Coordinates of C-alpha atoms in Angstrom, one line a residue:
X191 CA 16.7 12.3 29.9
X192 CA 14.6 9.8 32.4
X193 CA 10.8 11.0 33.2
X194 CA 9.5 12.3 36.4
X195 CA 7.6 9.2 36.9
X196 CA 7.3 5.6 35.6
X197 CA 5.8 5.0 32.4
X198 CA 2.9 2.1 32.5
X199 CA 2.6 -0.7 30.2
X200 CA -0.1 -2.3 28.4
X201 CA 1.2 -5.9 26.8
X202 CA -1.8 -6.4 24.2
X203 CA -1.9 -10.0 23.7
X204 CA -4.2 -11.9 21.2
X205 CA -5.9 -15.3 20.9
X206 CA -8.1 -17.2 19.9
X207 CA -9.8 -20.5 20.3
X208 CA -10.8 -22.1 24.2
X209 CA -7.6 -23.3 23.5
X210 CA -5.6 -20.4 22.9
X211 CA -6.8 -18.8 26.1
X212 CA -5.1 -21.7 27.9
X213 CA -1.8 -20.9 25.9
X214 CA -2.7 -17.4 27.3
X215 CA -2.8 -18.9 31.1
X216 CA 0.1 -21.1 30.0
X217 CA 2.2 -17.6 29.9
X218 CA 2.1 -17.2 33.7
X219 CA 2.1 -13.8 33.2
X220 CA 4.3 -12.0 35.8
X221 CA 3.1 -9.8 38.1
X222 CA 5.3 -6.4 37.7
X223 CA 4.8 -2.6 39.1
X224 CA 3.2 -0.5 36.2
X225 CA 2.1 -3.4 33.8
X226 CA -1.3 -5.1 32.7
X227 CA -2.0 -7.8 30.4
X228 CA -4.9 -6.8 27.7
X229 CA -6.4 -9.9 25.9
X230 CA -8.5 -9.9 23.1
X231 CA -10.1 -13.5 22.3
X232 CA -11.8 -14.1 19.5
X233 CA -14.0 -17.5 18.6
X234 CA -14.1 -18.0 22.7
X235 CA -17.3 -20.0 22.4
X236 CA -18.6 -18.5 26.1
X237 CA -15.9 -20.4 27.5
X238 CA -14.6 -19.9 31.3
X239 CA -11.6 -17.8 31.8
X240 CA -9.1 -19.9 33.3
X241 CA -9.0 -18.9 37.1
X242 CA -5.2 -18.3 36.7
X243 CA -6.3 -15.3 34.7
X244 CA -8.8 -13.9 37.0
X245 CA -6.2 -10.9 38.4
X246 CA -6.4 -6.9 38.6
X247 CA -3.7 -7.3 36.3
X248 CA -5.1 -9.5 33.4
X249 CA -8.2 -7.9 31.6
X250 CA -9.6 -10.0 28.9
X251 CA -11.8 -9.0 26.0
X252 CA -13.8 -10.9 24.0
X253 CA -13.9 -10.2 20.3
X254 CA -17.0 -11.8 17.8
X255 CA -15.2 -11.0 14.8
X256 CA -12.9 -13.3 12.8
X257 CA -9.2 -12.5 11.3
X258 CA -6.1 -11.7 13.3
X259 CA -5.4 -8.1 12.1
X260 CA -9.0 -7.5 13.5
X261 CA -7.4 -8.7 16.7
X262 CA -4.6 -7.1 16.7
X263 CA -6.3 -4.1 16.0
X264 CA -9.1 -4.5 18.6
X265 CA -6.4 -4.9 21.4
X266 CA -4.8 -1.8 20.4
X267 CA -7.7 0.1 20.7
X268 CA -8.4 -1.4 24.1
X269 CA -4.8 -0.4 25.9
X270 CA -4.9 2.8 28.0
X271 CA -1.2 2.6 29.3
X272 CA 1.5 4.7 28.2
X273 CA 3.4 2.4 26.3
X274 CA 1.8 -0.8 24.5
X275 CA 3.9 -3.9 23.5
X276 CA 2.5 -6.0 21.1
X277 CA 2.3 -9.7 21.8
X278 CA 0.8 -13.2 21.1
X279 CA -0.6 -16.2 22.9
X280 CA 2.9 -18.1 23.1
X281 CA 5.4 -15.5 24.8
X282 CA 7.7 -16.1 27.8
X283 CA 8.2 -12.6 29.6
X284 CA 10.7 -11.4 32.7
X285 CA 9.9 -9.2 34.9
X286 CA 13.3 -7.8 34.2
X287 CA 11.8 -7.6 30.4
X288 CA 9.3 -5.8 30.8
X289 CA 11.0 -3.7 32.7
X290 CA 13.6 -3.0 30.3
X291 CA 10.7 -2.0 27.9
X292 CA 9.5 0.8 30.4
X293 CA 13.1 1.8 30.8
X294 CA 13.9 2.2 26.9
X295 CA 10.9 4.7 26.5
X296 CA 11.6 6.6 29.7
X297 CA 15.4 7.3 28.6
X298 CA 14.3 8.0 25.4
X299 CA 11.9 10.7 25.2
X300 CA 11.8 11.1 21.7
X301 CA 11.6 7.6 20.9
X302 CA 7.8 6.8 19.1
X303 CA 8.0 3.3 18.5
X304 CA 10.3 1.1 19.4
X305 CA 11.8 -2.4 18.4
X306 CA 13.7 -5.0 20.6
X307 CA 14.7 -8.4 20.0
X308 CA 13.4 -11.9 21.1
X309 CA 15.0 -15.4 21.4
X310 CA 13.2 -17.5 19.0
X311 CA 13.9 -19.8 16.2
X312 CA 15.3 -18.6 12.7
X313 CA 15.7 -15.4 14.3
X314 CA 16.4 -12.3 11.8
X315 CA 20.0 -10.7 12.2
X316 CA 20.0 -8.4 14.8
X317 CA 22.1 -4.9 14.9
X318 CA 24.5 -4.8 17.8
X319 CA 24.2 -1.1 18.5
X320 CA 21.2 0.9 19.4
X321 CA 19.9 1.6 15.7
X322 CA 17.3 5.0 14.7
X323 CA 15.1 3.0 11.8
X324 CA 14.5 4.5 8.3
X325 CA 14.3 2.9 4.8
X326 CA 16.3 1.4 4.0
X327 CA 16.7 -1.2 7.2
X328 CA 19.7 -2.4 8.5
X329 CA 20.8 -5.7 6.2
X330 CA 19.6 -8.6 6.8
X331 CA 16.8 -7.0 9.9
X332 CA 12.9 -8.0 9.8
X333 CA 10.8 -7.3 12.9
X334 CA 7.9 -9.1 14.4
X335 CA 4.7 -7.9 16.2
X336 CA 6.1 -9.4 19.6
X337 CA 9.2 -6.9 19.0
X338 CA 6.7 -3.7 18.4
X339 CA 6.0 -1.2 21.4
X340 CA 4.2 2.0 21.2
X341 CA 4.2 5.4 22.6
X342 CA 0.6 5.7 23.0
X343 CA 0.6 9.6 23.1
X344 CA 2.1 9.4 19.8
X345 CA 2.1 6.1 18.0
X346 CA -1.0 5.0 19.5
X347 CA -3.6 5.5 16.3
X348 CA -0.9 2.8 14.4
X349 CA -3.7 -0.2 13.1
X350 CA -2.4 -2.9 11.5
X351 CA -3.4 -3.0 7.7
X352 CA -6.6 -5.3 7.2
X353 CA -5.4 -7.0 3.7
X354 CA -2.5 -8.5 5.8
X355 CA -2.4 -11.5 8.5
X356 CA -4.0 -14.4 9.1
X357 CA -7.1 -14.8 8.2
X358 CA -6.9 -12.1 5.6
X359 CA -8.5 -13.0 2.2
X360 CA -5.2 -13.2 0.2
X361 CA -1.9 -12.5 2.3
X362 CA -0.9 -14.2 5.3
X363 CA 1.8 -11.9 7.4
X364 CA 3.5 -8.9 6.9
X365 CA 1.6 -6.9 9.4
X366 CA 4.4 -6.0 11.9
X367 CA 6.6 -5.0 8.4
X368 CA 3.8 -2.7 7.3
X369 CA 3.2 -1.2 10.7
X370 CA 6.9 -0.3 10.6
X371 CA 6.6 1.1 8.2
X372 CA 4.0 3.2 8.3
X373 CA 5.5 4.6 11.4
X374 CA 8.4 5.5 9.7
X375 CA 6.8 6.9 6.5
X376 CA 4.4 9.1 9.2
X377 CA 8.4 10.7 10.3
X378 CA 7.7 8.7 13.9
X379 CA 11.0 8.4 15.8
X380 CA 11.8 4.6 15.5
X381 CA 14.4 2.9 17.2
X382 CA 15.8 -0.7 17.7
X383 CA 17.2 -1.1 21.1
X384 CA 19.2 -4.4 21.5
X385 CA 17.8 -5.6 24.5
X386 CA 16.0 -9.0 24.4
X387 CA 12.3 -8.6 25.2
X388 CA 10.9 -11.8 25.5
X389 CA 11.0 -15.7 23.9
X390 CA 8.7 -17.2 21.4
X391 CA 9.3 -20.9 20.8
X392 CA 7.6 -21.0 17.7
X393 CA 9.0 -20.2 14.0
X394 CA 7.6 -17.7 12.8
X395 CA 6.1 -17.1 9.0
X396 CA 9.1 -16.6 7.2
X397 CA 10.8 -19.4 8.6
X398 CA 8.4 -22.2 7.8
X399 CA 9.4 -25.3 5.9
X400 CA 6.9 -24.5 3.6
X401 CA 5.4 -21.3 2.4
X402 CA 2.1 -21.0 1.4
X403 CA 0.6 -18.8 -1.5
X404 CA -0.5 -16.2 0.9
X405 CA 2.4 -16.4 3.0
X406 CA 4.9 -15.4 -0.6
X407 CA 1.7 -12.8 -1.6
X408 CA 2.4 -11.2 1.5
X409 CA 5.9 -11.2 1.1
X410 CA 5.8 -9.8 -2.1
X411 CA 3.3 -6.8 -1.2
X412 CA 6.1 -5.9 1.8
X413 CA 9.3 -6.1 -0.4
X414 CA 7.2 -3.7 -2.6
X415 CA 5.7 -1.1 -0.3
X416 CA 9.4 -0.8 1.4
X417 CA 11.2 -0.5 -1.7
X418 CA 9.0 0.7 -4.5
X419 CA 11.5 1.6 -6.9
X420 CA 13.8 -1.9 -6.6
X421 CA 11.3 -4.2 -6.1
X422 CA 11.7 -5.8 -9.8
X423 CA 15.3 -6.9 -8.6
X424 CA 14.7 -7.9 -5.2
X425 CA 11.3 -9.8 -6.0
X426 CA 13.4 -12.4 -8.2
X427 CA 16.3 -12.9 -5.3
X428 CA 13.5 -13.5 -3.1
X429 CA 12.1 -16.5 -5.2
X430 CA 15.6 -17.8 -5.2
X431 CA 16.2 -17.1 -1.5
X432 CA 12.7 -19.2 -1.4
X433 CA 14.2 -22.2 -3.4
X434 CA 17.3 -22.2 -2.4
X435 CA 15.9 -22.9 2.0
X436 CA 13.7 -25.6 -0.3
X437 CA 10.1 -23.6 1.0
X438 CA 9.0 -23.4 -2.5
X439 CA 9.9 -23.8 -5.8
X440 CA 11.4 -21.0 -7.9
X441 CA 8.6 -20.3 -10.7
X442 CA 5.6 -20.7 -8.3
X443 CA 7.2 -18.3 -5.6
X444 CA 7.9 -15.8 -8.3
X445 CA 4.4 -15.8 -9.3
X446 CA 2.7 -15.5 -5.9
X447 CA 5.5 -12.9 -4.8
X448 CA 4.4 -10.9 -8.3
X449 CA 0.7 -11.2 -7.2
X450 CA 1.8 -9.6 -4.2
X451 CA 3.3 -6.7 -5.9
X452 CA 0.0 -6.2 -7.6
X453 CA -1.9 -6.3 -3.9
X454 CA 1.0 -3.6 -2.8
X455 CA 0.1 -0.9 -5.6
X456 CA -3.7 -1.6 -4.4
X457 CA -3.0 -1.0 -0.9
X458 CA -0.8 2.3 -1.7
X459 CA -3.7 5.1 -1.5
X460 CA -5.2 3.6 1.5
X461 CA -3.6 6.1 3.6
X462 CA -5.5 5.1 7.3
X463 CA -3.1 2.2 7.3
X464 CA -0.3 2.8 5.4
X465 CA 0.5 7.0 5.4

């Protein structure tokens, strides 16, 4: 059943960089009923806000602190709408998009956190149907932070887990898996809704050409915090997966996705993030 009123939106985006605000302005942001644009910027060097940005709309935070979870987890803390969408430096919106965002939440009362999907390279394979999320995940599905929008009454204390992103000391990515996660293993109602949200140009992690140490550690520590008892099968089909699109070789994948099974079982009693 629809709401009384319309819901507001908060589209947290983060960057970083003199250059990545321009990215920012490079969005051209549009100006819809009921939404603002929060921007955390970290390493901005004192640097003028583009005058593109200077709107009642846009409100831009500046962040002294390195490491993109940090960001990520700054901008959450600065949204005050009802629903938040998660977003980086490098996303096309609609106003028909962000529109269909509000709309998903206010027909769907009971809805916590919801996913969408975005046009975007090497995209994951998306259900057809409106889809409740539990563990397992529908084959073949991985979400992205862009594709992550909170309740804020209810999902709104969801952080990002530190170990995890760029910028972290060990793992790069798996952030947006975790936070799934964790708001499914909290019993938040999750639900994918296929409408498409947005575009992002760029590849993302997974489907780089190559894949770093800290991009397989990260891999490894999500395959094992969403599947904890088949994680010794799925660990090895993931090295091969990792071979076979020629992103790394087979014995050095295997041994960074195993270090990231040991990170896993070190992040399991940290329940802030992860419970």
């Amino acid at each position: 059943m629809a709401t009384d009123r319309h819901l507001t939106l908060d589209v947290a985006i983060i960057t970083h960089s003199p250059e990545g605000i321009l990215r920012v302005a490079s969005m051209h942001l549009p100006a819809v009923d009921n939404v603002n644009y929060i921007v955390s910027w970290q390493d901005h060097r004192n640097t003028p806000i583009p005058q593109s940005l200077i709107r009642d709309d846009v409100k831009i935070h500046r962040l002294d602190k390195t490491g993109q979870v940090l960001n990520r987890n700054n901008v959450l803390s600065l949204c005050t709408a009802d629903i938040i969408l998660n977003s980086d430096d490098d996303i096309i919106y609609t106003t028909d998009s962000l529109r269909a965002v509000i709309k998903a939440f206010e027909d769907n009362t009971d809805v916590d956190v919801a996913t969408f999907r975005t046009k975007r390279p090497g995209a994951p394979s998306y259900p057809n149907n409106i889809r409740t999320l539990g563990i397992p995940l529908p084959k073949g599905y991985s979400v992205a932070m862009f594709e992550i929008a909170l309740r804020r009454s209810t999902a709104g204390q969801l952080r990002c887990h530190p170990e995890l992103g760029l910028g972290s000391p060990s793992m790069h990515g798996g952030e947006d898996e975790v936070l799934l996660l964790s708001a499914i293993r909290r019993g938040l109602v999750c639900r994918y809704f296929p409408i498409t949200v947005c575009e992002h140009p760029n590849l993302s992690t997974g489907n780089k050409k190559s894949l770093s140490d800290k991009n397989l550690r990260a891999m490894g520590c999500v395959i094992t915090l969403y599947y904890p008892y088949s994680w010794v099968l799925r660990i090895p089909l993931k090295a091969w997966r990792v071979k076979k699109s020629r992103q790394a070789g087979f014995f050095p994948a295997l041994r960074y996705l195993c270090q990231g099974v040991l990170k896993a079982y070190s992040l399991l009693p940290d329940s802030k993030y992860l419970w």
